[in-house]
Every structure is written in C-alpha cells, then in structure tokens.
CSV table of C-alpha atoms and ligand atoms in Angstrom, one decimal:
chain,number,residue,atom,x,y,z
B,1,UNK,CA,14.6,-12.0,11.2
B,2,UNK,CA,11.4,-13.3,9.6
B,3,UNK,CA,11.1,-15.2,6.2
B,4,UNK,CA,9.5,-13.8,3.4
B,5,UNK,CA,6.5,-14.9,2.1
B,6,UNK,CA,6.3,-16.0,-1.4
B,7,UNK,CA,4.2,-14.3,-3.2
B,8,UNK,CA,3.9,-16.1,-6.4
B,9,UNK,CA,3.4,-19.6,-4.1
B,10,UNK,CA,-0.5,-20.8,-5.3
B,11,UNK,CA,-0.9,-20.2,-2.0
B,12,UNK,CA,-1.9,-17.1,-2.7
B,13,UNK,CA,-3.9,-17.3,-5.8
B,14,UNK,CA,-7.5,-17.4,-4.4
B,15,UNK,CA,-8.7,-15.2,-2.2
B,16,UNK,CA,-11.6,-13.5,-0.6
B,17,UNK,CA,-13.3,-10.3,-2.0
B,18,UNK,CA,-13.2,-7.3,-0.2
B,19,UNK,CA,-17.1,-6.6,1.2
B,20,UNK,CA,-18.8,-3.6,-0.7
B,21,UNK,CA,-17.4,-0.4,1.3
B,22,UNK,CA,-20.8,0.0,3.1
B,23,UNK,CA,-20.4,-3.1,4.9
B,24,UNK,CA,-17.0,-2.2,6.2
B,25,UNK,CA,-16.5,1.4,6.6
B,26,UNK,CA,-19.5,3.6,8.7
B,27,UNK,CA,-19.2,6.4,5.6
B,28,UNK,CA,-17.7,4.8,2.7
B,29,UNK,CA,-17.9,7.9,0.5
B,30,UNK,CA,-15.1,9.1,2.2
B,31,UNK,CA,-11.5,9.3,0.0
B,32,UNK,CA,-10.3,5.6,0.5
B,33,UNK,CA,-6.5,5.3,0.3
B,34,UNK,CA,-4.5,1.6,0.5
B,35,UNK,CA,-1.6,0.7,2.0
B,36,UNK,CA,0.3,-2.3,0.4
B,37,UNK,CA,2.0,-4.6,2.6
B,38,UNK,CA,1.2,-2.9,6.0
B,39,UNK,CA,2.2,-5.8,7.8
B,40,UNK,CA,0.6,-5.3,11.5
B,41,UNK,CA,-1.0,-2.2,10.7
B,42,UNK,CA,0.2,-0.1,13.3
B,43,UNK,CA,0.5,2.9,10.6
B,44,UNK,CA,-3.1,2.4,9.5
B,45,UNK,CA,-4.5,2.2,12.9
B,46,UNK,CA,-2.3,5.4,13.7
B,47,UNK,CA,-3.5,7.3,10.5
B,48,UNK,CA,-7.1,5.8,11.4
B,49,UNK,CA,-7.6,7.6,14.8
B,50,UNK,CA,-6.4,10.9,13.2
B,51,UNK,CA,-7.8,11.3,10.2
B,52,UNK,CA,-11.7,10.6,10.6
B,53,UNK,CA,-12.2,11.9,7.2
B,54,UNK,CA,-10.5,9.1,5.2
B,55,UNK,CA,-11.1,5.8,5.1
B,56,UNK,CA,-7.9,3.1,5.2
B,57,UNK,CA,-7.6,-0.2,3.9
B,58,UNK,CA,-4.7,-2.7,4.4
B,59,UNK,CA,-3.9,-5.1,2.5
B,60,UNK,CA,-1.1,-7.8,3.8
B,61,UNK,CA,0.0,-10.9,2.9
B,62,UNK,CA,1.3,-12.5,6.3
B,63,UNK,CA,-2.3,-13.8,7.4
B,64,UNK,CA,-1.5,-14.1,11.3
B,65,UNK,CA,-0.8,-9.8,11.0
B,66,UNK,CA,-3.6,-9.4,9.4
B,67,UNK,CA,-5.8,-11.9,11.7
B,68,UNK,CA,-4.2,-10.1,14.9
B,69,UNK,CA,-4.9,-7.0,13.3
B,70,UNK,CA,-8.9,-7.6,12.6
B,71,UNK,CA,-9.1,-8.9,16.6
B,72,UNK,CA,-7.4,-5.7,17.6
B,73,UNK,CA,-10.0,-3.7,15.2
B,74,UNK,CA,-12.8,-5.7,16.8
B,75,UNK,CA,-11.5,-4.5,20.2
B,76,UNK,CA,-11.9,-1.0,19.2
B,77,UNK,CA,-13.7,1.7,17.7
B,78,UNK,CA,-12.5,2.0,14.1
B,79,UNK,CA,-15.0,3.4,11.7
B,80,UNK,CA,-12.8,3.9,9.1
B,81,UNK,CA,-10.0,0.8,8.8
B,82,UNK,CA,-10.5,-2.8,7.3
B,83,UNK,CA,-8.0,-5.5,6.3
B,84,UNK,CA,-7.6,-8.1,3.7
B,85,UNK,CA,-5.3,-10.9,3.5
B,86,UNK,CA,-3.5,-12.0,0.1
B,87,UNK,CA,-0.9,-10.8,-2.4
B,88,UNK,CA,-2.0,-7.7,-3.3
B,89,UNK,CA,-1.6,-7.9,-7.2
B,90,UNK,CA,-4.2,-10.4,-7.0
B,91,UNK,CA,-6.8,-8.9,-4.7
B,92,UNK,CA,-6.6,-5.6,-7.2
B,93,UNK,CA,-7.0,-7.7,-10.1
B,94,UNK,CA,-9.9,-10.3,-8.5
B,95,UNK,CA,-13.3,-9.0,-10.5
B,96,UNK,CA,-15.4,-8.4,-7.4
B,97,UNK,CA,-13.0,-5.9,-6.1
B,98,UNK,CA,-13.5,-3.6,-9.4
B,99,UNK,CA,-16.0,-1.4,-6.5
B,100,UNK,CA,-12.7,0.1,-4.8
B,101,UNK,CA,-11.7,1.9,-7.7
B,102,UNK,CA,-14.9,4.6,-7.7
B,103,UNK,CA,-13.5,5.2,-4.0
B,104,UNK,CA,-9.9,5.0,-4.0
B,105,UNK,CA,-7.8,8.3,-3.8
B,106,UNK,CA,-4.2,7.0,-2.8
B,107,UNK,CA,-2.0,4.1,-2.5
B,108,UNK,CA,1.1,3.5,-0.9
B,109,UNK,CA,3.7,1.0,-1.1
B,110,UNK,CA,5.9,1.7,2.4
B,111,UNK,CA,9.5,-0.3,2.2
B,112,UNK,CA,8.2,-2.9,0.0
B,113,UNK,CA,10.2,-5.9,0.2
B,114,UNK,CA,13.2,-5.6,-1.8
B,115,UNK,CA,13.9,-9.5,-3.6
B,116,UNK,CA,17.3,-8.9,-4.0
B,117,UNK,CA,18.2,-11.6,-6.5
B,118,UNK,CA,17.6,-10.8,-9.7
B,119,UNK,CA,15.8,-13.8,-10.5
B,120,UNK,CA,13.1,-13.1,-7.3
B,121,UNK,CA,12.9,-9.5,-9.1
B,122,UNK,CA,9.6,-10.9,-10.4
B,123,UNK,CA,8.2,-11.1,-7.0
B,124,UNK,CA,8.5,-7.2,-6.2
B,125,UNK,CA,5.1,-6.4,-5.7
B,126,UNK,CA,5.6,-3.8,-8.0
B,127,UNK,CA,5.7,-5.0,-11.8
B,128,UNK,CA,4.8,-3.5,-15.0
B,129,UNK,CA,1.7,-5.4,-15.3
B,130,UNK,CA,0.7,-4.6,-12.4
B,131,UNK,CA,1.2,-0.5,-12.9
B,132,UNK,CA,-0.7,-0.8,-16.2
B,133,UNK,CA,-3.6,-2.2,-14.7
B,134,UNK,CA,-3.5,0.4,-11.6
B,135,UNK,CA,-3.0,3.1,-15.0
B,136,UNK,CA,-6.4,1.7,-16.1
B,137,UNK,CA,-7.8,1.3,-12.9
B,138,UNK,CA,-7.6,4.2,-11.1
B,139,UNK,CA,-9.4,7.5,-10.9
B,140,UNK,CA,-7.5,10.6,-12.8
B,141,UNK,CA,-5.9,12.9,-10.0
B,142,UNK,CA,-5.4,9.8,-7.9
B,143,UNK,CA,-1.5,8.9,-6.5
B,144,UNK,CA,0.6,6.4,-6.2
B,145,UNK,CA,3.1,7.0,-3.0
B,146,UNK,CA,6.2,4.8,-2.9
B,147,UNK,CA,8.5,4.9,-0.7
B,148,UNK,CA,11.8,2.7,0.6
B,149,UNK,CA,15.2,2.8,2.2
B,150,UNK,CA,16.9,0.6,-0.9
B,151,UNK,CA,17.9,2.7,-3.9
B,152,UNK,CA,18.1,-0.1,-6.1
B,153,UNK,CA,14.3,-0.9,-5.6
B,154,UNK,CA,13.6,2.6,-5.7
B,155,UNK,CA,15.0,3.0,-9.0
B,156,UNK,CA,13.3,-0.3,-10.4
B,157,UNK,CA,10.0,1.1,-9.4
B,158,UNK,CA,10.6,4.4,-10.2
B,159,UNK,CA,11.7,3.8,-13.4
B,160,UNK,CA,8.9,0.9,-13.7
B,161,UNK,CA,6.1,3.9,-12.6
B,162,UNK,CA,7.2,6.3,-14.7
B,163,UNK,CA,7.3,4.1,-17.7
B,164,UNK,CA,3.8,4.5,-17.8
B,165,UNK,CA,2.4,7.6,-19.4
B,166,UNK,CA,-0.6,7.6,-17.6
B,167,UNK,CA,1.6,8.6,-14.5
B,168,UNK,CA,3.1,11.9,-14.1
B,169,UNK,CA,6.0,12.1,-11.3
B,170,UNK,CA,4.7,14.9,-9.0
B,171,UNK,CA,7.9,16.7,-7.3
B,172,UNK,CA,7.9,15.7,-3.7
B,173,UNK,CA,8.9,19.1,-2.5
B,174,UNK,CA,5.4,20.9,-4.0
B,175,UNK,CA,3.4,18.4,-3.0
B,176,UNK,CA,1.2,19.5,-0.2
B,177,UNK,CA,1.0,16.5,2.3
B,178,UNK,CA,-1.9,18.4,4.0
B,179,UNK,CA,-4.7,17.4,1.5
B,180,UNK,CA,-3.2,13.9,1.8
B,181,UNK,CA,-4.2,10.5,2.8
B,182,UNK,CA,-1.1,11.2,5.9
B,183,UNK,CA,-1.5,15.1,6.7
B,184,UNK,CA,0.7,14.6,9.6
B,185,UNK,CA,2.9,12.7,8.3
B,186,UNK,CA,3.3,9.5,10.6
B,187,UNK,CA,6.0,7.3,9.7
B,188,UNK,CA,5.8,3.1,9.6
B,189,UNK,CA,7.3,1.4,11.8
B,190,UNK,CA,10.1,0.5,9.3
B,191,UNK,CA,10.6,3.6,8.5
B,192,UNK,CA,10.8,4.7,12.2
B,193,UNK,CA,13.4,2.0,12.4
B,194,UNK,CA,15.3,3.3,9.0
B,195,UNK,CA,15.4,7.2,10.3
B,196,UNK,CA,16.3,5.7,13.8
B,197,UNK,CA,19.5,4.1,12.0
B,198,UNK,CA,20.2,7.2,9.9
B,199,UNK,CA,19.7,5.3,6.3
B,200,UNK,CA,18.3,7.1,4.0
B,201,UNK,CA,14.3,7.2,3.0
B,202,UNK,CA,13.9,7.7,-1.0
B,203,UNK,CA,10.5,8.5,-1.5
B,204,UNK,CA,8.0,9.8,-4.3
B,205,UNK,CA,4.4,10.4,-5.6
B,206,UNK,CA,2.9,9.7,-9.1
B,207,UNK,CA,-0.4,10.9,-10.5
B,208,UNK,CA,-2.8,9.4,-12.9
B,209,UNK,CA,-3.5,11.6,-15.3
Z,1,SAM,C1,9.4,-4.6,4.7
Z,1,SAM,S1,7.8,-4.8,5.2
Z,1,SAM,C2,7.2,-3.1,5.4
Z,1,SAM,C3,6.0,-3.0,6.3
Z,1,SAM,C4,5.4,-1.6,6.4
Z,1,SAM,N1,4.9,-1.2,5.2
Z,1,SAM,C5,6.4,-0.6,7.0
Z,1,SAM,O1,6.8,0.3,6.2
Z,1,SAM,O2,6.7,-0.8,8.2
Z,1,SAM,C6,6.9,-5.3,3.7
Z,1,SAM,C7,5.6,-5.9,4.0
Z,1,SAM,O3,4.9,-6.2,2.8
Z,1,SAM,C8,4.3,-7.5,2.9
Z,1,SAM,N2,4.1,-8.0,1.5
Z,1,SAM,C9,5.1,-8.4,0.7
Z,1,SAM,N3,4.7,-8.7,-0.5
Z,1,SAM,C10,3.3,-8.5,-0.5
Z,1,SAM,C11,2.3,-8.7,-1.4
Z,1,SAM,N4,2.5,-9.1,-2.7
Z,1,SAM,N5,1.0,-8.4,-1.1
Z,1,SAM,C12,0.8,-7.9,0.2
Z,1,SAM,N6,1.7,-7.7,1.1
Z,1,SAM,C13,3.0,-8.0,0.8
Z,1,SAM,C14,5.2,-8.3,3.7
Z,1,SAM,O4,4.6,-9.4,4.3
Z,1,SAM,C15,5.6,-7.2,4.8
Z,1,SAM,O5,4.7,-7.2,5.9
C-alpha cells in the first residue's frame, strides 16, 4: 500500500509553471481538459490516443509517476498530453498558469484521496477555496467531473461544489458523455479496480454558469 503524500508539506509550495500551450501541445486551440491526481497516467495516455481532438493535461503530485510518465511520453507520439508535478491547488493558483483558463473545457477529480480523519479533511484536494477560485477561473459552460468510490468524500465535495452558485449540478443521466472530454468512457485504473470489486462508483458533473 503506498503512503500518501502530503500535500500541505512546503514541499510542495513552489513549483514550475506550466509552458504556454504552444510549446506543449502540436494544436493547443483544441478543448484542454485536466485530470487531478492522475497518478501514472495511464487514463490520460488512453484518452490521448483516442481522442486527437482534445488536448489532456495531468497534473500529479507523486513526482517519480509523473517523471516515468514524461519518459514514457518522450518514447511516443503524443501530440496532445503533458504533465506537471505539484499539488494541484497550487499549480491553478501560481500566476503564470492564469493562460490555461482561455483553454480549459473540463476537469476531473477521479478517486481523489479520501483523508479520512477529520483533522487531514483539510488536505482533500478539494476545498472551498479552492472551488471559488476554479468559480472565478473558469470559462462559463465549462465542467467539473468528480468522481469516487467513498460516499463520505463524495458528499463533502458535492456538498462543497454545489455551495457555490456559480456551479450548477448537471444530472448525470442527461448528460451526453459523447461531446465530452471521455466520449468512450474509459475508466482509471482505480476505478477498474473499484467495478472489479463490485463497490460502488458515485459520480457527478457541475457547470459553471
Ligand atoms: C487514489 S489515487 C487515484 C488515481 C487516479 N485518478 C485513478 O482514478 O486511478 C489519487 C491520486 O491523486 C494524487 N494526489 C493527491 N493529492 C493531490 C494533489 N493535491 N495534487 C495532485 N495530485 C494529488 C495522489 O498522489 C494519487 O496519485
């Protein structure tokens, strides 16, 4: 079982801006979506391959994923998949990455980790800070996708998401995946793991409006 990483550890606090979307994506007017905490990036690289008219970014805080993820990237093709290192909160709020909000679409927050104890609650990735800085971040029509297989953190960031009233709750049910960042719908590998195990997958989408 690995350890999780700290996110709050100073660590964490600087890091290095993400390169103007030029630089890193062969058309970077294409809809950008982010995945939070993508870990090795399997999903990404997945999504990548299929969808050649998106562009995905992944941001992960364990560096040595995210380093064996870049060599892997070298090795390959990709037009249309980067990587950054860090906690994410602060590589959204770092001044010099204000550029990804013109481009991004979509974000998704696949089984974040949980921090069970109340008193590590303020390490969720997802806080209310955080939230009302994506609310006056992102573009209007733009979506937040969360998604985990612990009902008590899907609750707190539900409840935490839809605090904000620059986020409507879209119901999952009408929402047509195939205009989406994930068309075919390819599950993480923690997910894969969850469904595998028959646990239950609570999911949902938010607009900014
Ligand atoms: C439970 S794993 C899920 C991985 C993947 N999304 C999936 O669904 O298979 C959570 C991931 O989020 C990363 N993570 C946790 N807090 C983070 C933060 N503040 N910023 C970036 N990544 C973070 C962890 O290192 C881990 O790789």
């Amino acid at each position: 079982m690995r350890q999780h990483v700290n996110p709050l550890s100073k660590h964490f606090i600087d890091i290095n801006p993400i390169p103007p979307l030029h630089e890193v994506f062969e058309n970077p007017k294409l809809p950008l979506h982010m995945d939070v905490g993508c870990a090795s990036g399997d999903f990404l690289f997945e999504l990548a391959l299929k969808n050649n008219n998106w562009n995905y970014l992944g941001i992960e805080i364990r560096e040595k994923l995210v380093l064996n993820a870049k060599f892997k990237l070298k090795n390959k093709e990709y037009k249309n998949l980067y990587f950054s290192f860090g906690n994410a909160n602060n590589i959204f709020y770092h001044s010099k990455n204000k550029h990804l909000f013109d481009s991004i679409t979509s974000i998704s927050f696949n089984f974040p980790d949980p921090w069970f104890k109340k008193k590590h609650h303020k390490r969720r990735v997802i806080q209310a800070k955080f939230i009302e800085f994506l609310a006056n971040s992102m573009k209007k029509r733009s979506l937040i996708f969360i998604k985990t297989d612990v009902k008590d953190l899907f609750d707190y960031m539900d409840l935490t998401i839809s605090e904000s009233i620059n986020f409507k709750k879209l119901v999952n049910e009408k929402f047509l995946y195939k205009d989406s960042f994930n068309p075919s719908k390819i599950q993480t590998n923690r997910e894969k793991y969850v469904l595998m195990d028959q646990l239950e997958v609570y999911e949902s989408i938010y607009m900014k409006i």
